[in-house]
């Protein structure tokens, strides 16, 4: 969710709380996917703990991207100040990979550093790693990947058209201020060539 830059501290805090709740909802599904795939791999294969964890994290990252893009940060897509998907996805992959290293590092330290490799212990270390990596991911995704639109910037032309169509379909709805759409006019040399 975009938080107002010039709003009161209470408004900014409420916006951050809504964003954190949405992030947590998507992240909660990701944790279930992550732990489910991890434990399934541990029960059905002979993979080492960290390798099984890396596979589980990659699967969870894929499901999380869809949730973040279309639920948590849906208001930040397609706007003039947002990153295009061609830049957003590599940044998401980069910061997710750093989170993967953090999460796997905690699991590695607990399993091999402390010698605790039982099912319960590995799940505790895995969960602890998820917690540490989640703090990093929340900060990095909202700061670098799904950037909020700058205050005062108009939405993309597609959003303006969508708002106008919605207002036309619901005439009793309150009026929405929309930025004017500038028509594309061919240049003189382009119209002469046709």
C-alpha positions as CSV (number, residue, x, y, z in Angstrom):
1,X,0.0,0.0,0.0
2,X,1.2,3.5,-0.8
3,X,1.7,5.6,2.3
4,X,1.2,9.4,2.1
5,X,4.5,11.2,2.4
6,X,3.1,14.4,3.6
7,X,0.3,12.9,5.8
8,X,0.3,12.9,9.6
9,X,2.4,10.4,11.4
10,X,-0.7,8.5,12.4
11,X,-1.8,8.2,8.7
12,X,1.7,6.9,7.7
13,X,1.7,4.4,10.6
14,X,-1.8,3.2,9.6
15,X,-0.6,2.8,6.0
16,X,2.5,0.9,7.1
17,X,0.3,-1.4,9.3
18,X,-2.0,-2.1,6.3
19,X,1.0,-2.9,4.1
20,X,2.6,-5.1,6.8
21,X,-0.7,-7.0,7.2
22,X,-0.9,-7.7,3.5
23,X,2.8,-8.6,3.4
24,X,2.2,-10.9,6.3
25,X,-0.8,-12.6,4.6
26,X,1.2,-13.3,1.5
27,X,4.2,-14.2,3.6
28,X,2.1,-16.6,5.7
29,X,1.1,-18.5,2.6
30,X,4.8,-18.5,1.6
31,X,5.9,-19.9,5.0
32,X,3.4,-22.7,4.7
33,X,4.6,-23.5,1.1
34,X,8.2,-23.2,2.3
35,X,7.8,-25.5,5.3
36,X,5.5,-27.9,3.5
37,X,7.9,-28.4,0.6
38,X,10.9,-28.6,3.0
39,X,9.3,-31.3,5.1
40,X,8.0,-33.2,2.1
41,X,11.5,-33.3,0.6
42,X,13.0,-34.3,3.9
43,X,10.5,-37.2,4.3
44,X,10.6,-38.5,0.7
45,X,14.2,-37.9,-0.4
46,X,17.8,-38.2,0.9
47,X,18.6,-34.5,0.2
48,X,20.8,-32.8,2.7
49,X,18.9,-30.3,5.0
50,X,20.2,-27.1,3.3
51,X,19.6,-28.4,-0.2
52,X,16.0,-29.3,0.6
53,X,15.6,-25.9,2.2
54,X,16.9,-24.1,-0.9
55,X,14.5,-25.9,-3.1
56,X,11.6,-25.1,-0.7
57,X,12.6,-21.4,-0.6
58,X,12.7,-21.2,-4.4
59,X,9.2,-22.6,-4.6
60,X,8.0,-20.2,-1.9
61,X,9.6,-17.2,-3.7
62,X,7.6,-18.0,-6.8
63,X,4.3,-18.1,-5.0
64,X,5.2,-15.0,-3.0
65,X,6.0,-12.9,-6.1
66,X,2.5,-13.5,-7.4
67,X,1.0,-12.6,-4.1
68,X,3.1,-9.5,-3.6
69,X,2.6,-8.2,-7.2
70,X,-1.2,-8.8,-7.4
71,X,-2.2,-8.3,-3.7
72,X,0.2,-6.6,-1.4
73,X,1.7,-4.1,-3.8
74,X,-1.0,-4.0,-6.6
75,X,-1.4,-0.3,-6.2
76,X,2.2,0.2,-7.1
77,X,2.1,-1.5,-10.5
78,X,1.8,0.4,-13.7
79,X,2.1,3.9,-12.2
80,X,4.4,6.5,-13.6
81,X,6.8,6.2,-10.7
82,X,6.7,2.4,-10.4
83,X,9.3,0.1,-11.9
84,X,8.4,-1.8,-15.1
85,X,8.3,-5.6,-14.6
86,X,11.5,-6.0,-16.6
87,X,13.3,-4.2,-13.8
88,X,11.1,-5.3,-10.9
89,X,11.5,-9.0,-11.4
90,X,15.3,-9.0,-11.4
91,X,15.3,-6.8,-8.3
92,X,12.8,-9.2,-6.7
93,X,15.0,-12.1,-7.6
94,X,18.1,-10.4,-6.2
95,X,16.6,-9.5,-2.9
96,X,14.9,-12.9,-2.6
97,X,18.3,-14.6,-3.2
98,X,19.8,-12.5,-0.4
99,X,16.9,-13.6,1.8
100,X,17.6,-17.2,0.7
101,X,21.2,-16.9,1.9
102,X,20.1,-15.4,5.2
103,X,17.5,-18.1,5.8
104,X,19.8,-20.9,4.7
105,X,22.7,-19.5,6.8
106,X,20.6,-19.7,10.0
107,X,19.6,-23.3,9.1
108,X,23.2,-24.2,8.3
109,X,24.6,-22.7,11.5
110,X,22.0,-24.5,13.6
111,X,22.3,-27.9,11.8
112,X,26.0,-28.1,11.1
113,X,27.4,-25.5,13.5
114,X,25.5,-26.7,16.6
115,X,25.1,-30.3,15.4
116,X,21.3,-30.3,15.8
117,X,19.9,-32.1,12.8
118,X,16.7,-33.8,14.1
119,X,13.4,-33.0,12.4
120,X,12.2,-30.7,15.2
121,X,15.5,-28.8,15.5
122,X,15.8,-28.3,11.7
123,X,12.2,-27.0,11.6
124,X,13.0,-24.6,14.5
125,X,16.1,-23.3,12.7
126,X,14.3,-23.1,9.4
127,X,11.5,-21.1,11.0
128,X,14.0,-18.8,12.8
129,X,15.8,-18.2,9.4
130,X,12.4,-17.4,7.8
131,X,11.8,-14.8,10.5
132,X,15.2,-13.1,10.0
133,X,14.9,-13.2,6.2
134,X,11.4,-11.8,6.3
135,X,12.5,-8.6,8.1
136,X,15.1,-8.1,5.3
137,X,12.6,-8.9,2.5
138,X,9.9,-6.6,3.9
139,X,12.4,-3.7,4.0
140,X,14.0,-4.4,0.6
141,X,10.8,-5.2,-1.3
142,X,9.0,-2.0,-0.2
143,X,12.2,0.1,-0.6
144,X,13.6,-1.1,-3.9
145,X,11.3,-3.5,-5.7
146,X,7.7,-2.3,-5.3
147,X,8.4,1.4,-4.8
148,X,5.5,3.7,-3.8
149,X,4.4,6.3,-6.3
150,X,5.8,9.7,-5.4
151,X,3.2,12.0,-3.8
152,X,1.4,14.2,-6.3
153,X,2.3,12.0,-9.3
154,X,-0.7,11.1,-11.5
155,X,-1.6,7.5,-12.1
156,X,-0.8,5.9,-15.4
157,X,-3.1,6.6,-18.4
158,X,-4.7,3.1,-18.1
159,X,-5.7,3.9,-14.5
160,X,-7.2,7.2,-15.5
161,X,-9.3,5.5,-18.2
162,X,-10.4,2.9,-15.7
163,X,-11.4,5.6,-13.2
164,X,-13.4,7.4,-15.9
165,X,-15.1,4.2,-17.0
166,X,-16.0,3.4,-13.4
167,X,-17.4,6.9,-12.9
168,X,-19.5,6.6,-16.1
169,X,-20.9,3.3,-15.0
170,X,-21.7,4.6,-11.5
171,X,-23.0,8.2,-12.0
172,X,-24.0,8.4,-8.3
173,X,-20.5,7.6,-7.1
174,X,-18.4,10.5,-5.8
175,X,-16.4,12.2,-8.4
176,X,-12.8,11.2,-8.7
177,X,-10.2,13.7,-9.7
178,X,-8.3,12.4,-12.7
179,X,-5.4,13.8,-14.5
180,X,-6.1,14.8,-18.1
181,X,-4.9,12.5,-20.8
182,X,-2.9,14.1,-23.5
183,X,-3.8,12.7,-27.0
184,X,-1.0,11.5,-29.2
185,X,-0.6,13.8,-32.2
186,X,1.6,12.7,-35.1
187,X,4.4,15.0,-36.0
188,X,4.2,17.0,-39.2
189,X,6.8,14.9,-41.1
190,X,5.0,11.6,-40.0
191,X,1.6,12.8,-41.4
192,X,3.2,14.1,-44.6
193,X,4.8,10.7,-45.2
194,X,1.4,8.9,-45.1
